[in-house]
Each structure stands twice: as structure tokens, then as C-alpha cells.
Short mmCIF file of C-alpha atoms and ligand atoms in Angstrom, two decimals:
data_model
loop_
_atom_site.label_atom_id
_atom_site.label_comp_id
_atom_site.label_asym_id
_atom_site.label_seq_id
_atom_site.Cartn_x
_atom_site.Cartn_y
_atom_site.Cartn_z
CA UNK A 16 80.61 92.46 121.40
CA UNK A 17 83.01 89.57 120.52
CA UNK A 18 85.70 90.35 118.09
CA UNK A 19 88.76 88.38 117.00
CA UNK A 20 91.31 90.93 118.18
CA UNK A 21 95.15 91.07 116.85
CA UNK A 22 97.15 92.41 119.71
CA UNK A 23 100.46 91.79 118.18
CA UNK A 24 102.72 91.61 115.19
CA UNK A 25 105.01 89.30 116.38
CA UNK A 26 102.62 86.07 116.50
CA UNK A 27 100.31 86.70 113.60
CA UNK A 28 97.78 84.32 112.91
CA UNK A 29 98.69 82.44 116.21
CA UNK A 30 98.24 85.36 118.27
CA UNK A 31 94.51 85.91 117.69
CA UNK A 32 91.83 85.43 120.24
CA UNK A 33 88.36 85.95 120.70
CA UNK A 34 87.75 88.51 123.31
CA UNK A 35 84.66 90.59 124.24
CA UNK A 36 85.49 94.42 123.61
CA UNK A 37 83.10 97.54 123.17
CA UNK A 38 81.80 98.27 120.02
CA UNK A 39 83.16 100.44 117.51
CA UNK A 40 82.17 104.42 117.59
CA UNK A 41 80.08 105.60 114.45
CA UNK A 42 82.53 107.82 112.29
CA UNK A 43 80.93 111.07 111.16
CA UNK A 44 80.44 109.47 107.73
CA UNK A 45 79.80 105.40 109.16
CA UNK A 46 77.54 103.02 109.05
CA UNK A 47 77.24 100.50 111.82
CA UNK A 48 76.51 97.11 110.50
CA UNK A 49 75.24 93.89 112.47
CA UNK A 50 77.82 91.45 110.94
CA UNK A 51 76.61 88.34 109.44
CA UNK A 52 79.03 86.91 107.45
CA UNK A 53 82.69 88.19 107.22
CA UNK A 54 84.93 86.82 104.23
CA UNK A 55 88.65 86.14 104.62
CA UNK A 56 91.47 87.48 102.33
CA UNK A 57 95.23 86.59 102.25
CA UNK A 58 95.36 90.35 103.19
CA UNK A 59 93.81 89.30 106.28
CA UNK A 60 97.00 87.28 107.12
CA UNK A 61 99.39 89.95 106.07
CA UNK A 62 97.59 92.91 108.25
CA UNK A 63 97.93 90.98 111.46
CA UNK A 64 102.00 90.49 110.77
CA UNK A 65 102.25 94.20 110.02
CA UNK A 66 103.11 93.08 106.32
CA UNK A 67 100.21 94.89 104.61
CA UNK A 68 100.15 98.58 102.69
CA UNK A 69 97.68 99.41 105.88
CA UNK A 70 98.41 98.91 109.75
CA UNK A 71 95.59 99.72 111.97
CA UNK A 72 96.81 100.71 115.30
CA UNK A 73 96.70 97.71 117.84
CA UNK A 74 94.55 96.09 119.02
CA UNK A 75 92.41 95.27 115.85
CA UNK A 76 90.24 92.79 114.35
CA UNK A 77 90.79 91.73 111.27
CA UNK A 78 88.56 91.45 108.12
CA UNK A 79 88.23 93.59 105.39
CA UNK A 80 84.49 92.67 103.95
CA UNK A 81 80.97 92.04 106.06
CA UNK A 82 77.32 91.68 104.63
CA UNK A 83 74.78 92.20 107.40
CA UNK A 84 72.09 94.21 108.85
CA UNK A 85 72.09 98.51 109.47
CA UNK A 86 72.12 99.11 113.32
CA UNK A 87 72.59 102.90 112.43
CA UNK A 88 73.97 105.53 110.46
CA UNK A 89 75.35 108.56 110.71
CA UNK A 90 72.98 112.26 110.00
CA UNK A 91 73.04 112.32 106.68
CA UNK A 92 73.18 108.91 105.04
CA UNK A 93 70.53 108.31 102.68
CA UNK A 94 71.17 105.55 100.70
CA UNK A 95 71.34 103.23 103.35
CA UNK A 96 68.55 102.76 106.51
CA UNK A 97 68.39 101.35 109.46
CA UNK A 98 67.35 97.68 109.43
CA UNK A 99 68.23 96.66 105.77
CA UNK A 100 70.69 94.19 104.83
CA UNK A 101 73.80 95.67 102.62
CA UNK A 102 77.40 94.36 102.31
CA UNK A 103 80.63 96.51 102.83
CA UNK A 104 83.99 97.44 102.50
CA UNK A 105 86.42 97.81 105.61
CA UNK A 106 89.84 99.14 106.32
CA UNK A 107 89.70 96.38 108.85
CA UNK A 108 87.39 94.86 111.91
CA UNK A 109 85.28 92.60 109.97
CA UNK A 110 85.32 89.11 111.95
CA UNK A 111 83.55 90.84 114.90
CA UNK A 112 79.91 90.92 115.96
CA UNK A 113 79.11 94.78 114.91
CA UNK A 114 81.22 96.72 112.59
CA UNK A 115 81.94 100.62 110.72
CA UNK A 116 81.75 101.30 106.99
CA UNK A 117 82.44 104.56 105.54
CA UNK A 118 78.76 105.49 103.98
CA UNK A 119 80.29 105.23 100.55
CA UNK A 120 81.06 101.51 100.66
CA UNK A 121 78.09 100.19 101.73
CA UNK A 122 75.63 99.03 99.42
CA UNK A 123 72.53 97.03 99.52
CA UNK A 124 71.89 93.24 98.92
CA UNK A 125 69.55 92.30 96.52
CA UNK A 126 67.19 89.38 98.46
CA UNK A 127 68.20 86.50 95.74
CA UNK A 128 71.44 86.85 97.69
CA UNK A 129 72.44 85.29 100.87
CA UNK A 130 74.80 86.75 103.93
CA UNK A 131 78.04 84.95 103.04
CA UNK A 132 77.78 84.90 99.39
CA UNK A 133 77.62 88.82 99.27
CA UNK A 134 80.03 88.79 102.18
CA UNK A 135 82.64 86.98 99.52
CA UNK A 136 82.37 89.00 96.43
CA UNK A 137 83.65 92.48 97.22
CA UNK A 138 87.06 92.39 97.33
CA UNK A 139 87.51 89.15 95.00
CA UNK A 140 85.25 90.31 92.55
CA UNK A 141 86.12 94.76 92.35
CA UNK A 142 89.78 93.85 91.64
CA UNK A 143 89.14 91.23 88.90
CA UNK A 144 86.50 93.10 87.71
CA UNK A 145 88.13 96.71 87.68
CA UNK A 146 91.77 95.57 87.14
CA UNK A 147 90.32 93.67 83.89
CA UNK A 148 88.47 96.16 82.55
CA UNK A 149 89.76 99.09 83.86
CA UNK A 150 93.07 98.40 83.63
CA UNK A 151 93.80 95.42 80.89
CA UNK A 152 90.66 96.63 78.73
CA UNK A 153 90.99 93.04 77.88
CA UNK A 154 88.90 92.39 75.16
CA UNK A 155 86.35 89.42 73.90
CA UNK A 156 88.37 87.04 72.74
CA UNK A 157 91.32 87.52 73.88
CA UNK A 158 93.60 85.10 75.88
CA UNK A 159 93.58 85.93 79.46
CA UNK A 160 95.88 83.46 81.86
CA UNK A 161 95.54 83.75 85.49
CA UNK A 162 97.61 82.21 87.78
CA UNK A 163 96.39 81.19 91.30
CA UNK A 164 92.97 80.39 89.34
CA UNK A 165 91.30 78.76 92.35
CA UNK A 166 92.23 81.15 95.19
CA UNK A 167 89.94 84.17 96.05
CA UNK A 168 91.17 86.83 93.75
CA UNK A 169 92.01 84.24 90.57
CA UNK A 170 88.54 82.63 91.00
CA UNK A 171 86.80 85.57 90.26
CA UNK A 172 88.97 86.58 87.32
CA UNK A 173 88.54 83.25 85.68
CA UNK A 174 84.51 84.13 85.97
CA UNK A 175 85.19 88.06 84.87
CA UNK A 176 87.27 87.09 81.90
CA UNK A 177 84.67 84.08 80.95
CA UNK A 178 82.21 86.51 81.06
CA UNK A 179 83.96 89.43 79.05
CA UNK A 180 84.10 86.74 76.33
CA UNK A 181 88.05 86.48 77.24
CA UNK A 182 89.39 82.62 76.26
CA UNK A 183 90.48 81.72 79.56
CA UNK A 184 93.78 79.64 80.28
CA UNK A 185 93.50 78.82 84.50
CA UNK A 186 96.98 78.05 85.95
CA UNK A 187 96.74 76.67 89.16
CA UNK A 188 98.90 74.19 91.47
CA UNK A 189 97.12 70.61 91.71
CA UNK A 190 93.86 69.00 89.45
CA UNK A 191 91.36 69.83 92.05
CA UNK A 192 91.64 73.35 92.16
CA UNK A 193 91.81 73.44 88.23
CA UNK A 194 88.71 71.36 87.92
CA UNK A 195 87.08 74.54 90.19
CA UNK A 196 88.57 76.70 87.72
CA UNK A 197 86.99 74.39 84.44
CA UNK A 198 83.72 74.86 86.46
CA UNK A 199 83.69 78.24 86.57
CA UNK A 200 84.32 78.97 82.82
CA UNK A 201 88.06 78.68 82.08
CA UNK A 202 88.52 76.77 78.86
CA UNK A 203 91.87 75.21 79.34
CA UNK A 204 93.66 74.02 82.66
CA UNK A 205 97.52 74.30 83.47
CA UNK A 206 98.91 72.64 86.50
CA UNK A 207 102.37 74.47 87.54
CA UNK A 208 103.59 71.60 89.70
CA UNK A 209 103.60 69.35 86.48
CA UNK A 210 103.89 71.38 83.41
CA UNK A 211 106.66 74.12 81.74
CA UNK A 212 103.60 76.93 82.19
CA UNK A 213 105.54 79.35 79.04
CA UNK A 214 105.00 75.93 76.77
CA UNK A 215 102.05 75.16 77.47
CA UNK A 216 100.41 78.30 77.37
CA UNK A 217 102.48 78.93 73.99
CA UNK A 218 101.07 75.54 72.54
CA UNK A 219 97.20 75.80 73.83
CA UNK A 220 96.78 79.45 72.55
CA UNK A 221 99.92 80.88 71.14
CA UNK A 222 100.10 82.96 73.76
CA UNK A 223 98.55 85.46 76.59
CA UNK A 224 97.14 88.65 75.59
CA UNK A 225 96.56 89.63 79.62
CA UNK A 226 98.28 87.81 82.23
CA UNK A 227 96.08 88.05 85.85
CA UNK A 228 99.02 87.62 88.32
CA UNK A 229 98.48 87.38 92.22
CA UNK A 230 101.11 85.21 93.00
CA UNK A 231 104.54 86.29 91.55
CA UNK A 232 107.64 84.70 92.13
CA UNK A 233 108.52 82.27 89.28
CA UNK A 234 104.79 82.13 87.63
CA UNK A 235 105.43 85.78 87.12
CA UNK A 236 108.95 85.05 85.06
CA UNK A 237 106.55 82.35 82.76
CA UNK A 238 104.11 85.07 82.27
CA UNK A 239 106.74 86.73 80.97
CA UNK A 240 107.73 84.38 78.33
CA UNK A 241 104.36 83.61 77.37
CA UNK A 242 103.35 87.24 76.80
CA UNK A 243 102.31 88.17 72.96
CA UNK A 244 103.30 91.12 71.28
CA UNK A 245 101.08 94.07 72.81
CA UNK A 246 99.89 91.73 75.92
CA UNK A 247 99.65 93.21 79.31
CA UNK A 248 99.99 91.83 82.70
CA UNK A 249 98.46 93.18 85.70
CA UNK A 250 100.25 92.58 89.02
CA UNK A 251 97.77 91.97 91.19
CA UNK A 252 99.49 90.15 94.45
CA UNK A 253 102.34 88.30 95.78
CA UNK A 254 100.87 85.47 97.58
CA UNK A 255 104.04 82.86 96.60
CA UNK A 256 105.98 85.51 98.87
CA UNK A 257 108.51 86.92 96.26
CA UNK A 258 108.20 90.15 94.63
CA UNK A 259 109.34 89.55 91.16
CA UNK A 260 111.76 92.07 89.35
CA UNK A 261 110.81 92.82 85.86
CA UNK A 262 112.91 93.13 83.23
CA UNK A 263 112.45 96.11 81.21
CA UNK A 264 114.15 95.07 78.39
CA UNK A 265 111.94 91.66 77.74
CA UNK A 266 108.45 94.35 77.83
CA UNK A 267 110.57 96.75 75.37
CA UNK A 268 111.01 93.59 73.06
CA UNK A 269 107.74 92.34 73.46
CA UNK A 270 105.87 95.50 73.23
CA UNK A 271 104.07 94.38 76.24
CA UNK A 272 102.99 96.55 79.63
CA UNK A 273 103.72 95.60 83.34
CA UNK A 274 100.51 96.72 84.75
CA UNK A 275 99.88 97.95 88.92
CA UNK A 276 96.33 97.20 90.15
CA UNK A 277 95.19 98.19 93.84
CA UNK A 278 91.86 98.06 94.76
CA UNK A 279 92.79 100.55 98.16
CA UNK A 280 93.91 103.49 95.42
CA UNK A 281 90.65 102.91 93.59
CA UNK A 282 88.69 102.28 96.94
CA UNK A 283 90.61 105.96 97.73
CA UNK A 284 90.51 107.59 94.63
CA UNK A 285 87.26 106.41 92.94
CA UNK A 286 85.03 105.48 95.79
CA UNK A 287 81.82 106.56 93.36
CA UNK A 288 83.06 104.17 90.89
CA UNK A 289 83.60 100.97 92.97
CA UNK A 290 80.49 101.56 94.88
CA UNK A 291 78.70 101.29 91.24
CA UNK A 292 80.52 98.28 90.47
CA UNK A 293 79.55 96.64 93.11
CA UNK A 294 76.16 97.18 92.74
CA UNK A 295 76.36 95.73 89.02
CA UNK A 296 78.56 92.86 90.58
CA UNK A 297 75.37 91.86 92.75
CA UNK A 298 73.43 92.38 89.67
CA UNK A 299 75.56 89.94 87.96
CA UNK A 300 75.16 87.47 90.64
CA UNK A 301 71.73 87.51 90.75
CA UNK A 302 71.25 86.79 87.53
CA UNK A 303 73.43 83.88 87.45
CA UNK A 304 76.42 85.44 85.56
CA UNK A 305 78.82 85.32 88.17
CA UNK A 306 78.66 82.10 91.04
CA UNK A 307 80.94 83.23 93.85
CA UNK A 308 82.06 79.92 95.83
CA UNK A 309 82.07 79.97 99.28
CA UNK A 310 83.97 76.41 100.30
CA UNK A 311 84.00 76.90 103.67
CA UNK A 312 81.54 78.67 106.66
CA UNK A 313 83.12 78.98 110.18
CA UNK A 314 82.39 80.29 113.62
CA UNK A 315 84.53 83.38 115.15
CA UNK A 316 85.91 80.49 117.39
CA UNK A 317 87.26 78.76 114.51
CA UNK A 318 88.38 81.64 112.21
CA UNK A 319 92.28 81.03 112.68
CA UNK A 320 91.79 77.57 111.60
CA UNK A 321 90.67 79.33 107.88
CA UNK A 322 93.33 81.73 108.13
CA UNK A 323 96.15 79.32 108.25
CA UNK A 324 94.72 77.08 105.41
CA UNK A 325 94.23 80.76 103.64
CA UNK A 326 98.11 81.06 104.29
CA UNK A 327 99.59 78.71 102.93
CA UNK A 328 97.52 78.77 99.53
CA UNK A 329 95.33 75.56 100.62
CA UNK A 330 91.73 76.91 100.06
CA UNK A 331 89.59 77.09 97.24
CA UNK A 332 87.05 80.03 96.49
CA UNK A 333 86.66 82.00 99.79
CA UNK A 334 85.95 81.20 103.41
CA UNK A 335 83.61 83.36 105.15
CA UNK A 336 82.88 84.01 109.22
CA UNK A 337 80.00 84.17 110.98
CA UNK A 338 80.59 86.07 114.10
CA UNK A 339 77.37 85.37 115.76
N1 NAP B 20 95.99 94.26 94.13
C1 NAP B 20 94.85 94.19 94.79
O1 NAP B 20 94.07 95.14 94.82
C2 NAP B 20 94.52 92.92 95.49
C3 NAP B 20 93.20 92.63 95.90
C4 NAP B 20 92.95 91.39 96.52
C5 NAP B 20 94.01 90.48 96.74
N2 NAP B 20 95.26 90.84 96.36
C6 NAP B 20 96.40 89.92 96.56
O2 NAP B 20 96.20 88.79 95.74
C7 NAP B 20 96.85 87.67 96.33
C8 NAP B 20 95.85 86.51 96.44
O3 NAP B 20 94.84 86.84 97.39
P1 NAP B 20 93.63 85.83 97.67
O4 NAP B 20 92.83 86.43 98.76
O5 NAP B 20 93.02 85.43 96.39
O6 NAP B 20 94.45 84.57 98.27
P2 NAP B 20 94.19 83.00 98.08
O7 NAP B 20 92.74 82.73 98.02
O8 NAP B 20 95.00 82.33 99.13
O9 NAP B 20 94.84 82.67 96.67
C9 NAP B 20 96.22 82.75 96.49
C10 NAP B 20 96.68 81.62 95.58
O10 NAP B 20 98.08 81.79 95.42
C11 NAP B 20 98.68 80.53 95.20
N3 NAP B 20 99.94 80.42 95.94
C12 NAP B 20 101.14 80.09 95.39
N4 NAP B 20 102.10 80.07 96.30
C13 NAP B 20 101.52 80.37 97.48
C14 NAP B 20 102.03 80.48 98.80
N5 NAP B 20 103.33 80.29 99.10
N6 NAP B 20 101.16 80.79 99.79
C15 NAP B 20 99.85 81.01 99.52
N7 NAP B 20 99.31 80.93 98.26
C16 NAP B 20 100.15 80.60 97.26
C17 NAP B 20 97.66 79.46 95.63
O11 NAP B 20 97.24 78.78 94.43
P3 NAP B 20 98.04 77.53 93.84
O12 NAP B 20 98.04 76.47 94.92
O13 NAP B 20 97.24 77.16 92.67
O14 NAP B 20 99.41 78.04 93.54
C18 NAP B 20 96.47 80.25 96.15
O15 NAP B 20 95.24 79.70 95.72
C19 NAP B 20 97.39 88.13 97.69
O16 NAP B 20 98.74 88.48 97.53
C20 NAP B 20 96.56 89.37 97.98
O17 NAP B 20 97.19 90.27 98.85
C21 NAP B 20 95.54 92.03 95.77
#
């Protein structure tokens, strides 16, 4: 089969090619999965510089999510069969031509739904979805900010929090990739680049209840200062490339929580309860509640092209691969 293969650390991105390797063995619990459509995560561009929480031993393909036909499971996987068309969770090897799921995160696409659109919403969509509600309990109502409101991860959370009757402030870096945000239900539009983000957010809504976070750095410290009294805010990535250290004594003043979120621990710890989710996140799809945007559809040939735009913060929604 052809897979994009990572054989090194050192070049990252620059280092992938396409090559034609064997197939991967079916694990005692696996399914193996014709792949369709493969979506691309910033993850994606940490795992092949050794810079992720995970590093699969070399040589690897990345990509973390597929949706595409059962080739064959393993004895004693019923859920799934042979020949019907389901979307997955990976540790890794998505942008290749076949691929392995554990049994338990592999679920079935309704028909409304199309390859790359269900290849796009797994990732994006558990961790806004669980790290919201599961984590932030954010209520209706409440003022939810997210930062990077365009991106993969903030997209989603912008639809999540419209849809859990949050008011939703986007944050974002340039007009275009708010507009996407105003499109998919935020109610108000900050641009970083342009405006004091702790002012604004202060003058629009008095303030965030629950702060979505996957960038960090210096949008994190504005979070900060635009927290209200019993707000929360999840720390959900670092995509701006700096970790930010919190001060405990501004949440001890504010009577505000510095919340973790990591889809792996619940993909570990709670594999019954994300495989559910996901199911309902289809559900919501299909009936029109959620609208996952995929901006961009590329060959395996020209998946490093994606991953460098993905890099540097320059696409919108998700891009997705088709390996074949
Ligand atoms: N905790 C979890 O379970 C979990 C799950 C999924 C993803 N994540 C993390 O969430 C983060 C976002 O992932 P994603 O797939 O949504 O990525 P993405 O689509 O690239 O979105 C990231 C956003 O971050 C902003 N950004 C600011 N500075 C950046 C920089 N120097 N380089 C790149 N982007 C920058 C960009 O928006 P602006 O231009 O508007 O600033 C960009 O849209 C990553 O750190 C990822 O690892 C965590």
C-alpha cells in the first residue's frame, strides 16, 4: 500500500515521502479499514518532530483519524462488519491506503454523511465536545471565549458552545477566519492582531465564564484577565508554541479553575464514553446541528503541502487526505 512514512525526527514535515510499504498486521482487538479520507491535526506536525505526548517507533505514517470502508476485523468484533463504512480513531498511520483501529474506536457512519466530513470530526469535535461538557460543565448562557476560533479544535468549540446555548466570544488572528467563526454561531468576533483581547472581552460581555484555550502563550495571560469570578479555563493546546505558566495567585483571587483536557487520557481511560459521543456527534451532524468545514481535500502526494499551512496556523476548519 502507499503510506506517507516519517522516517525521521530531525526533518519533520520536510522529511515525509510517499513510499509503498506492506500493510499493517490486524491487532488482536483491530479493525482494518480501507482509508478514504484522513483528516490532519497540528498533532500531526508535532508526532513527526518527536514533540508529541506519543512517539510511534520509526518509520510511521502519520494521521490520527480515517473514515472508510471494513476490510476485516478481528474474531470477535461485532459491532463493526466487513464492508461497511465507519470512521476511527488512531494512535497514528492514518494518511495511508489501509489502516488499524482498536475495535473500540471505530464507529459507523450514518449515510447523510460523506468520507471526509466524518473523517474531520473526531478529534476536533470529542475534545470540544467532552472538554466543554465534561470538563467546564459550561452552562446555557454562559460566556464561553475561545481563542484560535477558526483552527480545527476552536472551530468546533465555537459550534459546541453555540449549541449548548453558551454566548460565544471567537478570538481569532485576522477578519477572515473570524467571519468563519460568525458563520458557525459565535456571536461576537475579536481579532488579537488588532485589539487589547482582556478589554474587549471585558466590554462585549463583562467577562468569560469558560475560556477554550489551544493556543497559549500571551492569549492565555488575556484569558486570564478576562476571567469572571468562578470562570474556568480549559487548556486545551499550545499551538502559539509557548507553554504558559499560571499564576496561582490571580485563580485564588479570582476564584477561577485552570482546567487540563486530553482527549488520549479519555481515549485511554473512557474509551466506552468517547465511542458514545461520537456516535451522538454524527447524530448531531446529520441533523444539521453541527457543520464540520472541511476547506481543503488533497491527494497523499500533496499532504505535506497541508501540513505546513497546518503549521504555521494558516488553515481554516480542517484539511483532510485522500490516500487513494
Ligand atoms: N488537549 C487535547 O486533547 C487536544 C486535542 C486536539 C488538539 N489539541 C491541540 O490544540 C491545538 C490546536 O490544534 P488544531 O488541530 O486545532 O490546530 P489548528 O487548526 O492549526 O489551529 C490552531 C490555531 O492556533 C492559532 N495559532 C496561534 N499561533 C500559532 C502558531 N504559532 N502556529 C500555529 N497556529 C497558531 C491559529 O489561529 P489564529 O491565526 O487565529 O491565531 C490556528 O488557527 C494544538 O496545540 C493541538 O495539539 C489538543
Amino acid at each position: 500500500m502507499r503510506a506517507l512514512l516519517c522516517r525521521s525526527l530531525e526533518e519533520g514535515i520536510d522529511g515525509l515521502r510517499v513510499e509503498d510499504v506492506p500493510p499493517p498486521g490486524l491487532s488482536p482487538d483491530g479493525v482494518r479499514i480501507e482509508v478514504h479520507a484522513a483528516a490532519m491535526n497540528f498533532a500531526d506536525t508535532l508526532l513527526v518532530r518527536g514533540r508529541y505526548q506519543e512517539k510511534p517507533a520509526l518509520p510511521f505514517a502519520p494521521g490520527l483519524e480515517v473514515a472508510g470502508f471494513v476490510l476485516e476485523v478481528a474474531p470477535g468484533v461485532q459491532h463493526v462488519l466487513p464492508g461497511e463504512r465507519v470512521v476511527a480513531l488512531l494512535d497514528h498511520g492514518g494518511f495511508a491506503e489501509e489502516a488499524v483501529a482498536r475495535a473500540s474506536e471505530v464507529v459507523r457512519i450514518p449515510e447523510e454523511i460523506d468520507d471526509a466530513t466524518a473523517a474531520a470530526i473526531p478529534i476536533a469535535y470529542l475534545t470540544s465536545y467532552l472538554a466543554l461538557v465534561e470538563r467546564a460543565r459550561l452552562q446555557p448562557r454562559e460566556v464561553l471565549v475561545v481563542f484560535g476560533a477558526s483552527g480545527g479544535v476552536g472551530l468546533s468549540a465555537v459550534e459546541v458552545g453555540h449549541g449548548l446555548g453558551a454566548r460565544v466570544i471567537a478570538v481569532a488572528s485576522s477578519h477572515d477566519k473570524l467571519a468563519t467563526a460568525l458563520d458557525r454561531g459565535a456571536d461576537d468576533a475579536v481579532s488579537y492582531t488588532e485589539e487589547d483581547v482582556a478589554a474587549r472581552i471585558e466590554e462585549l460581555a463583562g467577562g468569560a465564564d469558560v475560556i477554550y484555550d489551544p493556543v497559549g502563550g500571551e492569549l492565555f495571560e488575556a484569558g486570564l484577565h478576562a476571567i469572571n469570578p468562578g470562570g474556568r479555563i480549559l487548556l486545551v493546546g499550545f499551538a502559539s508554541g509557548t507553554v504558559p505558566q499560571i499564576p496561582a495567585n490571580h485563580l485564588l483571587v479570582k476564584d477561577a479553575a485552570a482546567l487540563g483536557f486530553s482527549i488520549g487520557q479519555f481515549r485511554r481511560h473512557q474509551p466506552d464514553r468517547v465511542r458514545a459521543a461520537l456516535a451522538e456527534l454524527l447524530r448531531m451532524t446529520v441533523e444539521g446541528r453541527l457543520r464540520p468545514l472541511v476547506s481543503q481535500v488533497l491527494p497523499l502526494d500533496r499532504a505535506v503541502e497541508g501540513l505546513r499551512e497546518l503549521q504555521v496556523g494558516r488553515t481554516v476548519g480542517k484539511l483532510v487526505v485522500r490516500p487513494r
